[in-house]
Amino acid sequence: MYAPTSTNSPRSGPTSGDDDGLIDFDGAGEILRAWGNGLRPDPDLTVSEWADRHRLLSGRASAEPGRYRTVRTPYMREIMDRLSPGDPTQRIVFMKAAQVGATEAGNNWIGFAIHQAPGPMLAVQPTVELAKRNSRQRIDPLIDESPELRERVKPARSRDAGNTMLSKEFAGGILIMTGANSAVGLRSTPARYIFLDEVDAYPASADEEGDPVTLAEARSLTFAHRRKVLLVSTPTIRGLSRIEREYEASDQRRFFVPCPQCGHAQWLKFDRLRWQKGRPETAEYHCEGCDAAIAEHHKTAMLEGGEWRATATAADPTTVGYHLSALYSPIGWLSWERIVRSWEAAQGSDEAIKAFRNTILGETWVETGEAPDWQRLYDRRERWKSGTVPAGGLFLTAGADVQKDRIEVDVWAWGRGLESWLVDHVVIEGGPDRHDAWSELTALLDRSWPHERRAHLRIARLAIDTGYEAPAVYSWSRAQGFAQVSPVKGVEGFNRSSPVSGPTFVDATEGGKRLRRGARLWTVAVSTFKAETYRFLRLARPTEEEMADGAAFPPGSVHLPHWVENEWLKQFVAEQLVTVRTKRGFARLEWQKLRERNEALDCRVYARAAAWIAGADRWPDEKWRDLEDQLGAAPTDTDPAGQINRPGQAPQGKRRSDWLGRREGWF
């Protein structure tokens, strides 16, 4: 039998009751409890169970502060639990509407990883600035309000690099936050966990190094089957939406809920939501099985009895995909009545309907991109005095397209709501190698066009394409000054939040000498403005009788003068948006020419970009009123909606300031 060689050895435990004195001292109980807790394994929790036990919502970051309850959003339980280490799923795709609780579920996963399954984690927002904002508004409260996380993450100190705005260290891991626009941030470290939020807002390329999603996911490949990747987003445009592409490659799960009348399980569709016209408060859902009306107060029980069901077979068995609309939003969040009100308010506006489909239904918007027939545009030409700016035009921009043997320029007038009029079409013979061509273009900047209200307007800003002979364009633009001239570079793709970005400084050459940062280049998402132009061309116009009764053209209307020729009209509608398949089988949208020449459409896009750079998309009503006052185009009696009366009434507006048009030299 084994016996200790020394009863005095510190490694020997008590062997009889006679040795109880070894633990008879102050604090011995605490030591034993700590020792026992160290031997006890961590509870085998899923992400949702961890959230219910440990997550506290802060009043700074949540509309419902207090303890997190998964039962409030039952549809999030399975999505969160797929992120648990014990689940074999590696990639979770969530295409969703706004206000369904996805952000908090993602934060639960971050908290769970810090507390229960530490490892390196990468959280990616669309931009670095948004990543910083998310860190302040979401991650800091997540840590501060949960004691289990607060004791694991190093406190933020000026001399401690373990807790910074974009980096949170904890025992066994680190959380790195970055933007999809930063290639350095995306390839900074290997990551077992990757949280990709709002992927449809990511740029097409991160610092021109490739697709941000691909770059981020490459960080997790060394973790093999232990990795977890969560892709979350509200969708955008069909054929361009990253989240839709990922969802369609998954098993496409829908949340089926039971009818309280007949028990039929179904996933909620907007076309089953019905109401009395003009009375959104009467909105009820009609069951697919029995067609019975379901009042919204049944939704809580329906959600509790719901379950996710796959509706397709995934290309990758380790990937699952989920789709959810705001029709599932819990009681007290977004009601069916508010959804109906949003739908009714969106009628008549493609942009509003697109936002409704994206943010409420969680579905993509289909850009038709259909080119209107040029003959229809020919028949819709309008007659106003040649070379004159109509009364509704408040400032001018121009778009210049540089060709090998000529420079084509279109001058457009812009009014409220981006209503526009083609004022002039100029062809300057000779390409960029002809000095006189640039002199004529310079003279065009000093030219003025008479306004119907007797003023004279100059070009507020000219955007010139740099696609052909960029050095010559940079040199001329620099000589004119960047206050009136903007070199632009067109790129494919849609970007509705900021279709024009920049300026960025590029090197220029002048007299054989290289000038560093010699030109300011703007980047234009041409697909956005082409789609907008075609959408504006399809707007319904008031009849002569309606106009006689005071009806106005809808915002965005495009007015073409009687002098415009057939060739110009054919160029104006020379492209069409089509869906093409990549080598990997994914769909994407692409503008393709229907005719060889498309200068008129290009010039329109550049002139539209010039209006954006000038700030027209962001001007408050006061700026528009100032322009109207300076032109004498604003009567004092506007209707409650701010609709300016049409020409024919005497101008009576009081001039308030000249800080906008006259200060910039537009008049």
XYZ file of C-alpha atoms in Angstrom:
667
model
C 0.000 0.000 0.000
C 1.250 3.477 -0.880
C 2.271 5.733 2.008
C 3.598 9.269 1.881
C 7.332 9.510 2.512
C 6.981 12.754 4.439
C 4.024 14.092 6.326
C 5.531 17.579 5.997
C 5.571 17.657 2.202
C 3.548 20.634 0.869
C 2.364 18.447 -2.033
C 0.750 15.927 0.305
C -2.889 16.338 1.158
C -4.416 15.545 4.542
C -4.550 11.804 5.171
C -6.662 11.751 8.296
C -8.887 13.853 10.424
C -5.884 14.714 12.535
C -4.615 16.977 9.742
C -7.698 19.258 9.523
C -5.577 22.118 10.682
C -4.007 22.357 7.233
C -7.124 24.106 5.917
C -8.159 25.837 9.106
C -7.239 29.433 8.178
C -8.944 32.564 6.911
C -9.814 32.391 3.223
C -9.462 28.624 2.932
C -13.113 28.297 1.863
C -12.676 30.787 -0.943
C -9.587 28.963 -2.170
C -11.365 25.616 -2.192
C -14.360 27.080 -4.019
C -12.104 28.706 -6.628
C -10.184 25.434 -7.008
C -13.457 23.539 -7.477
C -14.775 26.058 -9.971
C -11.582 25.687 -11.962
C -12.139 21.953 -12.250
C -15.783 22.335 -13.240
C -16.219 22.366 -17.058
C -17.971 25.291 -18.697
C -21.690 24.728 -19.225
C -22.488 23.268 -22.639
C -24.524 26.243 -23.889
C -25.693 27.195 -27.339
C -25.477 30.825 -28.435
C -29.194 31.424 -27.761
C -28.967 29.800 -24.304
C -25.930 31.925 -23.498
C -27.769 35.066 -24.576
C -30.788 34.269 -22.400
C -28.519 33.633 -19.408
C -25.852 36.321 -19.731
C -26.812 39.024 -22.243
C -28.014 42.378 -20.969
C -29.193 45.023 -23.436
C -28.044 48.565 -22.841
C -30.323 51.559 -23.065
C -27.631 53.151 -25.251
C -27.948 50.499 -27.930
C -31.415 48.973 -27.629
C -35.019 50.126 -27.695
C -35.834 47.400 -25.141
C -33.092 47.500 -22.482
C -32.803 44.698 -19.969
C -32.196 40.977 -20.173
C -32.122 39.538 -23.668
C -34.960 37.080 -24.369
C -34.780 34.828 -27.406
C -38.514 34.203 -27.049
C -39.021 37.788 -28.231
C -37.668 36.795 -31.668
C -38.062 32.997 -31.824
C -36.955 32.860 -35.449
C -33.434 33.925 -34.365
C -32.930 30.857 -32.123
C -31.921 28.423 -34.857
C -29.759 31.004 -36.629
C -27.833 31.713 -33.422
C -27.511 28.054 -32.504
C -25.991 27.264 -35.905
C -23.129 29.478 -34.749
C -22.481 27.278 -31.703
C -19.271 25.168 -31.816
C -21.240 21.933 -31.506
C -23.136 22.527 -34.765
C -21.409 21.258 -37.940
C -22.578 24.213 -40.063
C -19.699 26.403 -41.232
C -21.441 29.201 -43.191
C -24.722 30.872 -42.226
C -26.372 33.239 -44.725
C -29.142 35.564 -43.528
C -30.998 37.691 -46.117
C -33.375 39.794 -44.096
C -35.485 42.907 -43.723
C -34.802 45.694 -41.264
C -36.083 45.527 -37.666
C -36.016 41.760 -37.169
C -33.282 41.572 -34.503
C -30.390 40.338 -36.647
C -27.826 42.802 -35.300
C -28.379 41.827 -31.673
C -28.190 38.154 -32.611
C -24.796 38.782 -34.196
C -23.667 40.591 -31.054
C -24.821 37.592 -29.001
C -22.458 35.449 -31.048
C -19.591 37.857 -30.346
C -20.336 37.736 -26.615
C -20.623 33.946 -26.657
C -17.256 33.603 -28.397
C -15.528 35.870 -25.868
C -17.049 34.001 -22.910
C -17.492 30.375 -23.980
C -15.434 29.587 -27.089
C -12.583 32.104 -27.408
C -10.732 32.422 -30.663
C -9.721 35.071 -33.198
C -12.787 36.863 -34.653
C -13.103 39.296 -37.549
C -16.156 41.589 -37.723
C -16.520 43.514 -40.992
C -18.707 46.554 -41.647
C -19.044 48.240 -45.080
C -16.481 50.928 -44.176
C -13.886 51.512 -41.479
C -15.879 54.520 -40.263
C -18.977 52.344 -39.787
C -16.815 49.790 -37.965
C -15.734 52.499 -35.522
C -19.324 53.614 -35.026
C -20.454 50.023 -34.458
C -17.682 49.563 -31.900
C -18.831 52.599 -29.929
C -22.564 52.049 -30.202
C -22.822 48.236 -30.112
C -19.691 46.423 -28.972
C -18.732 48.677 -26.058
C -22.243 48.453 -24.504
C -22.241 44.680 -25.125
C -19.102 44.333 -23.019
C -19.936 46.972 -20.401
C -23.394 45.574 -19.593
C -22.327 41.906 -19.244
C -20.146 41.124 -16.174
C -18.875 37.883 -17.748
C -17.519 39.837 -20.710
C -16.318 42.838 -18.747
C -13.984 40.693 -16.664
C -12.515 39.013 -19.766
C -11.871 42.003 -22.009
C -9.032 44.257 -20.976
C -10.230 47.671 -19.831
C -9.554 50.543 -22.184
C -6.488 52.451 -21.034
C -4.316 54.940 -22.843
C -1.225 52.736 -22.448
C -2.994 49.422 -23.124
C -3.250 48.336 -26.752
C -5.446 45.365 -25.815
C -8.662 47.387 -25.931
C -8.874 49.942 -28.720
C -11.603 51.227 -30.982
C -11.107 48.429 -33.521
C -9.473 45.707 -31.418
C -10.657 43.891 -28.259
C -8.318 41.336 -26.692
C -9.562 38.626 -24.347
C -8.196 35.404 -22.933
C -7.709 32.993 -25.817
C -8.679 35.333 -28.630
C -9.114 38.781 -30.125
C -11.955 40.649 -31.843
C -10.793 42.742 -34.791
C -13.236 45.159 -36.404
C -12.596 46.658 -39.827
C -14.270 47.933 -42.988
C -14.759 46.132 -46.282
C -12.993 49.060 -47.964
C -9.730 48.238 -46.174
C -7.738 45.408 -47.737
C -5.163 45.706 -44.931
C -7.831 45.131 -42.303
C -9.276 42.143 -44.163
C -5.964 40.301 -44.408
C -4.527 41.357 -41.060
C -4.873 38.076 -39.140
C -6.274 34.526 -39.331
C -9.788 34.290 -37.896
C -11.840 31.336 -36.718
C -15.017 33.424 -36.579
C -16.017 35.913 -39.281
C -19.035 38.217 -39.001
C -19.798 39.960 -42.325
C -22.518 42.554 -41.745
C -24.484 44.339 -44.509
C -22.472 42.667 -47.277
C -24.575 44.278 -50.030
C -23.136 47.648 -49.008
C -19.547 46.425 -49.462
C -17.541 47.960 -52.305
C -16.891 45.816 -55.360
C -13.215 45.662 -54.434
C -11.222 46.383 -51.280
C -8.490 48.830 -52.298
C -8.554 47.176 -55.740
C -7.295 43.907 -54.208
C -10.432 41.861 -54.781
C -13.877 41.024 -53.449
C -14.048 41.873 -49.707
C -16.113 38.780 -48.854
C -13.595 36.475 -50.544
C -10.667 38.227 -48.850
C -12.318 37.978 -45.434
C -13.352 34.336 -45.754
C -9.803 33.392 -46.779
C -8.761 34.313 -43.217
C -10.722 31.337 -41.848
C -9.612 28.543 -44.175
C -6.852 27.263 -41.867
C -9.464 26.514 -39.185
C -11.126 23.963 -41.511
C -14.321 22.492 -40.022
C -14.027 24.610 -36.836
C -14.623 27.889 -38.621
C -17.888 29.860 -38.515
C -18.844 32.515 -41.065
C -21.996 34.622 -40.728
C -23.123 36.724 -43.703
C -25.968 39.145 -42.972
C -27.519 41.825 -45.141
C -30.562 43.604 -46.414
C -30.597 42.856 -50.173
C -30.287 45.472 -52.898
C -30.468 44.895 -56.682
C -31.280 41.597 -58.393
C -28.209 40.220 -60.105
C -25.816 42.389 -58.068
C -26.856 41.464 -54.534
C -24.178 39.455 -52.734
C -26.559 38.214 -50.057
C -29.118 37.033 -52.627
C -26.400 35.163 -54.529
C -25.280 33.429 -51.324
C -28.857 32.696 -50.274
C -29.743 31.139 -53.638
C -26.695 28.851 -53.336
C -27.914 27.679 -49.891
C -30.843 25.473 -48.828
C -33.084 28.611 -48.813
C -34.889 28.235 -45.493
C -38.184 29.983 -44.775
C -39.855 30.405 -41.382
C -43.161 28.511 -41.449
C -45.784 29.549 -38.881
C -49.119 27.844 -38.105
C -52.475 29.418 -38.862
C -54.353 29.972 -35.567
C -57.576 28.883 -37.304
C -56.680 25.711 -39.222
C -53.072 25.028 -38.213
C -51.779 25.172 -41.797
C -48.027 25.938 -41.786
C -46.912 28.671 -44.196
C -44.276 31.350 -44.638
C -45.618 34.905 -44.674
C -45.989 36.682 -48.019
C -46.873 40.318 -48.575
C -49.561 39.537 -51.148
C -51.508 37.673 -48.427
C -51.693 40.865 -46.337
C -54.974 42.607 -47.137
C -56.706 45.788 -46.019
C -59.472 48.184 -46.933
C -58.260 50.809 -49.375
C -57.059 53.881 -47.556
C -57.403 52.205 -44.135
C -54.074 50.553 -43.186
C -55.379 49.935 -39.668
C -57.609 47.180 -41.102
C -54.612 45.112 -42.277
C -55.025 41.368 -41.719
C -53.175 38.323 -42.999
C -55.132 35.709 -44.932
C -54.183 32.067 -44.457
C -53.075 30.119 -47.536
C -54.916 27.047 -46.287
C -58.353 28.273 -45.178
C -58.221 31.936 -46.344
C -59.337 33.003 -42.880
C -58.344 36.495 -41.730
C -55.613 36.479 -39.086
C -55.358 39.518 -36.800
C -51.896 40.669 -35.829
C -52.324 39.891 -32.130
C -52.039 36.199 -33.109
C -48.488 36.794 -34.333
C -46.806 36.111 -30.979
C -48.264 32.595 -30.751
C -47.586 31.996 -34.438
C -43.914 32.894 -34.021
C -43.568 30.646 -30.983
C -44.983 27.743 -33.007
C -42.885 28.460 -36.103
C -40.012 26.474 -37.545
C -37.412 26.877 -40.284
C -37.824 24.615 -43.321
C -35.424 24.197 -46.214
C -36.952 24.845 -49.640
C -33.932 23.914 -51.791
C -30.796 21.796 -51.803
C -27.593 23.621 -50.953
C -24.608 23.442 -53.277
C -22.447 23.212 -50.138
C -23.847 20.995 -47.339
C -22.007 23.047 -44.700
C -23.926 26.211 -45.708
C -27.443 27.083 -44.568
C -29.439 30.117 -45.688
C -32.326 31.996 -44.104
C -34.727 34.630 -45.420
C -37.040 36.757 -43.292
C -39.281 39.744 -44.037
C -40.521 42.407 -41.633
C -43.947 40.717 -41.639
C -42.450 38.585 -38.840
C -41.414 41.607 -36.767
C -42.601 41.055 -33.155
C -45.539 42.917 -31.661
C -44.396 46.368 -30.648
C -41.776 46.698 -33.378
C -42.911 47.104 -36.990
C -46.637 46.422 -37.250
C -48.591 45.243 -40.276
C -50.388 48.597 -40.240
C -47.108 50.501 -40.554
C -45.997 48.166 -43.329
C -49.189 48.933 -45.256
C -48.745 52.665 -44.676
C -45.183 52.436 -46.017
C -46.439 50.598 -49.096
C -49.145 53.145 -49.820
C -46.744 56.055 -49.297
C -44.272 54.491 -51.740
C -46.706 54.380 -54.643
C -45.640 56.517 -57.578
C -41.942 56.440 -56.710
C -39.644 53.692 -57.956
C -37.042 54.656 -55.379
C -39.543 54.375 -52.515
C -40.862 51.031 -53.772
C -37.298 49.764 -54.099
C -36.577 50.777 -50.490
C -39.791 49.023 -49.398
C -38.839 45.781 -51.139
C -35.307 45.883 -49.747
C -35.909 46.978 -46.152
C -39.443 45.691 -45.453
C -39.754 42.553 -47.578
C -36.056 41.678 -47.564
C -36.182 41.103 -51.321
C -34.100 42.397 -54.198
C -35.193 45.142 -56.560
C -35.303 44.327 -60.259
C -33.726 47.028 -62.409
C -35.432 46.744 -65.759
C -32.990 49.028 -67.560
C -35.207 48.872 -70.627
C -34.257 51.489 -73.183
C -37.281 53.584 -74.230
C -37.911 53.614 -77.933
C -36.179 56.614 -79.489
C -39.227 57.333 -81.660
C -41.385 57.731 -78.553
C -38.881 60.281 -77.254
C -39.020 62.005 -80.652
C -42.783 62.364 -80.332
C -42.416 63.767 -76.801
C -40.061 66.583 -77.763
C -41.083 69.970 -76.397
C -40.918 73.412 -77.924
C -39.318 76.293 -76.118
C -37.204 79.156 -77.432
C -33.999 77.700 -78.870
C -30.905 78.394 -76.777
C -33.002 79.522 -73.811
C -33.166 77.951 -70.364
C -36.811 77.212 -69.421
C -38.224 78.804 -66.284
C -37.905 75.638 -64.193
C -34.145 75.328 -64.836
C -32.178 76.830 -61.955
C -28.560 75.989 -62.763
C -26.527 74.413 -65.577
C -24.086 71.529 -65.716
C -22.346 69.955 -68.680
C -20.942 66.560 -69.558
C -18.024 66.261 -71.984
C -17.034 63.055 -73.782
C -13.556 63.104 -75.339
C -13.240 61.127 -78.570
C -10.317 60.606 -80.952
C -11.512 63.230 -83.440
C -13.920 65.415 -81.432
C -15.190 66.501 -78.036
C -18.957 66.257 -77.529
C -20.625 68.375 -74.853
C -24.232 68.412 -73.661
C -25.476 71.231 -71.419
C -28.345 70.393 -69.076
C -30.468 72.655 -66.886
C -31.621 71.301 -63.516
C -34.549 72.231 -61.342
C -36.260 71.021 -58.193
C -36.586 67.285 -57.852
C -33.816 66.881 -60.463
C -36.187 67.803 -63.270
C -33.949 68.482 -66.262
C -33.908 70.171 -69.677
C -31.423 69.670 -72.512
C -30.252 73.205 -73.278
C -27.461 72.765 -75.824
C -25.487 70.142 -77.738
C -21.995 71.172 -78.847
C -19.543 69.218 -81.017
C -15.961 70.511 -80.973
C -14.079 69.170 -83.958
C -10.626 67.789 -83.361
C -9.387 65.400 -80.712
C -7.330 66.032 -77.582
C -4.139 66.485 -79.650
C -5.575 69.646 -81.279
C -4.845 72.761 -79.207
C -7.764 74.727 -80.675
C -10.206 72.062 -79.462
C -9.226 72.749 -75.862
C -9.453 76.496 -76.483
C -13.021 76.097 -77.732
C -13.898 74.003 -74.701
C -12.414 76.710 -72.469
C -14.525 79.335 -74.240
C -17.611 77.222 -73.559
C -17.003 77.615 -69.828
C -17.260 81.408 -70.183
C -20.380 81.294 -72.327
C -23.808 82.088 -70.863
C -27.315 81.009 -71.866
C -30.337 83.330 -71.498
C -32.916 82.276 -68.948
C -36.629 82.682 -69.569
C -36.677 85.042 -66.563
C -34.217 87.401 -68.340
C -31.138 86.323 -66.347
C -28.119 84.628 -67.932
C -26.708 81.325 -66.684
C -23.176 79.980 -67.007
C -22.118 76.360 -66.529
C -21.909 75.728 -62.813
C -19.774 72.622 -63.275
C -18.504 70.577 -66.210
C -17.616 66.915 -65.769
C -15.225 65.565 -68.403
C -14.445 61.916 -69.037
C -10.836 60.780 -68.605
C -11.231 57.457 -70.406
C -9.395 58.678 -73.527
C -6.105 60.599 -73.326
C -6.321 61.117 -69.569
C -3.061 63.162 -69.314
C -4.424 65.770 -71.729
C -7.713 65.928 -69.814
C -5.903 66.311 -66.484
C -3.721 69.091 -67.866
C -6.669 71.067 -69.261
C -8.784 70.539 -66.134
C -5.977 71.708 -63.896
C -5.554 74.855 -65.964
C -9.274 75.713 -65.649
C -9.402 75.169 -61.906
C -11.282 72.440 -60.108
C -14.049 74.740 -58.884
C -15.761 74.585 -62.289
C -14.243 71.489 -63.968
C -14.290 67.932 -62.602
C -12.379 65.125 -64.350
C -14.374 61.915 -63.915
C -13.699 58.221 -64.297
C -16.628 55.897 -64.912
C -16.744 52.519 -63.161
C -19.265 49.727 -63.524
C -21.645 48.828 -60.752
C -24.431 50.404 -58.742
C -23.903 52.614 -55.713
C -27.065 54.431 -54.732
C -25.813 55.724 -51.388
C -22.882 57.546 -52.998
C -22.832 57.200 -56.795
C -19.940 59.669 -56.976
C -16.864 59.308 -54.777
C -13.766 61.418 -54.408
C -11.997 63.422 -55.315
C -8.725 61.512 -55.238
C -5.458 63.105 -56.245
C -3.725 61.653 -59.300
C -0.458 62.555 -60.976
C -0.653 64.787 -64.023
C 1.807 65.771 -66.752
C 2.240 69.356 -67.901
C 4.836 70.410 -70.448
C 6.629 67.108 -70.058
C 6.925 67.587 -66.285
C 5.224 65.196 -63.903
C 3.129 66.865 -61.227
C 2.398 64.780 -58.161
C -1.214 65.143 -56.999
C -1.755 67.317 -60.045
C -5.416 66.471 -60.697
C -8.511 65.744 -58.642
C -10.359 62.770 -60.064
C -13.979 61.838 -59.262
C -15.185 58.242 -59.621
C -18.711 57.762 -61.004
C -20.847 54.606 -60.701
C -22.239 55.014 -64.213
C -24.746 52.153 -63.849
C -26.584 54.088 -61.151
C -27.063 57.207 -63.271
C -27.922 55.251 -66.428
C -30.650 53.351 -64.578
C -31.886 56.615 -63.053
C -32.037 58.298 -66.467
C -34.082 55.462 -67.991
C -36.373 55.461 -64.965
C -36.914 59.216 -65.362
C -37.662 58.748 -69.071
C -40.429 56.250 -68.201
C -42.246 58.666 -65.861
C -45.848 59.381 -66.781
C -46.466 62.939 -67.898
C -49.531 65.068 -67.242
C -51.881 65.630 -70.158
C -52.533 69.098 -71.552
C -55.863 69.147 -69.717
C -54.193 68.212 -66.439
C -51.541 70.866 -66.947
C -54.245 73.438 -67.617
C -55.680 72.510 -64.211
C -52.313 73.148 -62.543
C -50.749 69.671 -62.656
C -46.928 69.606 -62.640
C -44.406 67.259 -64.171
C -43.238 64.605 -61.689
C -39.780 65.031 -60.112
C -37.037 63.727 -62.356
C -38.856 64.427 -65.623
C -36.529 64.775 -68.615
C -37.440 67.472 -71.140
C -36.000 67.240 -74.656
C -36.170 70.204 -77.064
C -37.751 70.171 -80.505
C -34.384 70.769 -82.209
C -32.784 67.542 -81.006
C -32.026 65.186 -83.918
C -32.784 61.506 -84.455
C -29.129 60.495 -84.140
C -28.845 62.121 -80.719
C -32.014 60.357 -79.522
C -30.683 57.000 -80.714
C -27.457 57.597 -78.793
C -29.446 58.608 -75.698
C -31.070 55.144 -75.496
C -28.156 53.177 -76.944
C -27.676 50.792 -74.002
C -29.746 48.240 -72.137
C -29.308 46.536 -68.787
C -29.125 42.772 -69.163
C -28.454 39.845 -66.836
C -25.415 37.755 -67.726
C -23.959 34.641 -66.126
C -20.389 34.481 -64.888
C -18.137 31.463 -65.384
C -19.122 30.315 -61.888
C -22.794 30.470 -62.795
C -23.659 33.598 -60.786
C -25.928 36.231 -62.321
C -24.837 39.839 -62.646
C -26.199 42.939 -64.336
C -24.313 44.506 -67.218
C -24.977 47.466 -69.510
C -24.635 46.466 -73.150
C -24.773 48.645 -76.245
C -27.689 48.315 -78.619
C -25.943 50.683 -81.030
C -22.313 51.558 -81.535
C -22.509 55.234 -80.601
C -23.682 56.251 -77.131
C -22.114 59.689 -76.583
C -25.445 61.331 -75.707
C -26.045 58.878 -72.853
C -22.470 59.244 -71.604
C -22.687 63.047 -71.647
C -25.957 62.870 -69.710
C -24.300 60.663 -67.067
C -21.363 63.067 -66.713
C -23.654 66.107 -66.503
C -25.688 64.282 -63.838
C -22.484 63.511 -61.939
C -21.603 67.217 -62.143
C -24.959 68.066 -60.542
C -24.200 65.558 -57.776
C -20.742 67.060 -57.208
C -22.298 70.538 -57.091
C -24.469 69.234 -54.245
C -27.933 69.244 -55.843
C -28.817 65.857 -54.332
C -28.192 67.216 -50.830
C -29.452 70.798 -50.980
C -32.143 71.781 -48.480
C -35.228 73.626 -49.619
C -33.672 76.944 -48.646
C -30.954 76.648 -51.278
C -33.468 75.919 -54.011
C -35.515 78.928 -52.913
C -32.419 81.114 -53.059
C -31.782 80.073 -56.655
C -35.417 80.737 -57.534
C -35.284 84.158 -55.893
C -32.130 85.132 -57.738
C -33.713 84.161 -61.058
C -37.052 85.729 -60.159
C -38.640 82.322 -60.637
C -40.211 81.823 -57.219
C -43.664 83.240 -56.528
C -44.514 83.913 -52.887
C -47.620 81.721 -52.941
C -46.388 78.139 -52.883
C -48.721 75.365 -51.900
C -48.257 73.433 -48.614
C -46.215 70.755 -50.391
C -43.738 73.372 -51.590
C -44.711 72.903 -55.249
C -43.586 75.933 -57.221
C -46.223 77.311 -59.576
C -45.485 77.032 -63.279
C -44.467 79.895 -65.607
C -47.209 82.285 -66.560
C -47.513 83.886 -63.112
C -45.667 87.067 -62.357
C -42.527 86.566 -60.237
C -42.995 88.188 -56.837
C -40.410 86.526 -54.617
C -38.309 88.637 -52.282
C -34.578 88.255 -52.836
C -33.020 86.944 -49.613
C -29.339 86.266 -50.331
C -26.941 85.839 -53.203
C -24.600 83.367 -51.516
C -25.315 80.463 -53.868
C -25.643 81.269 -57.562
C -24.068 84.692 -57.825
C -21.288 83.910 -55.378
C -20.266 80.932 -57.511
C -20.527 82.914 -60.734
C -23.357 80.814 -62.201
C -25.409 83.887 -63.183
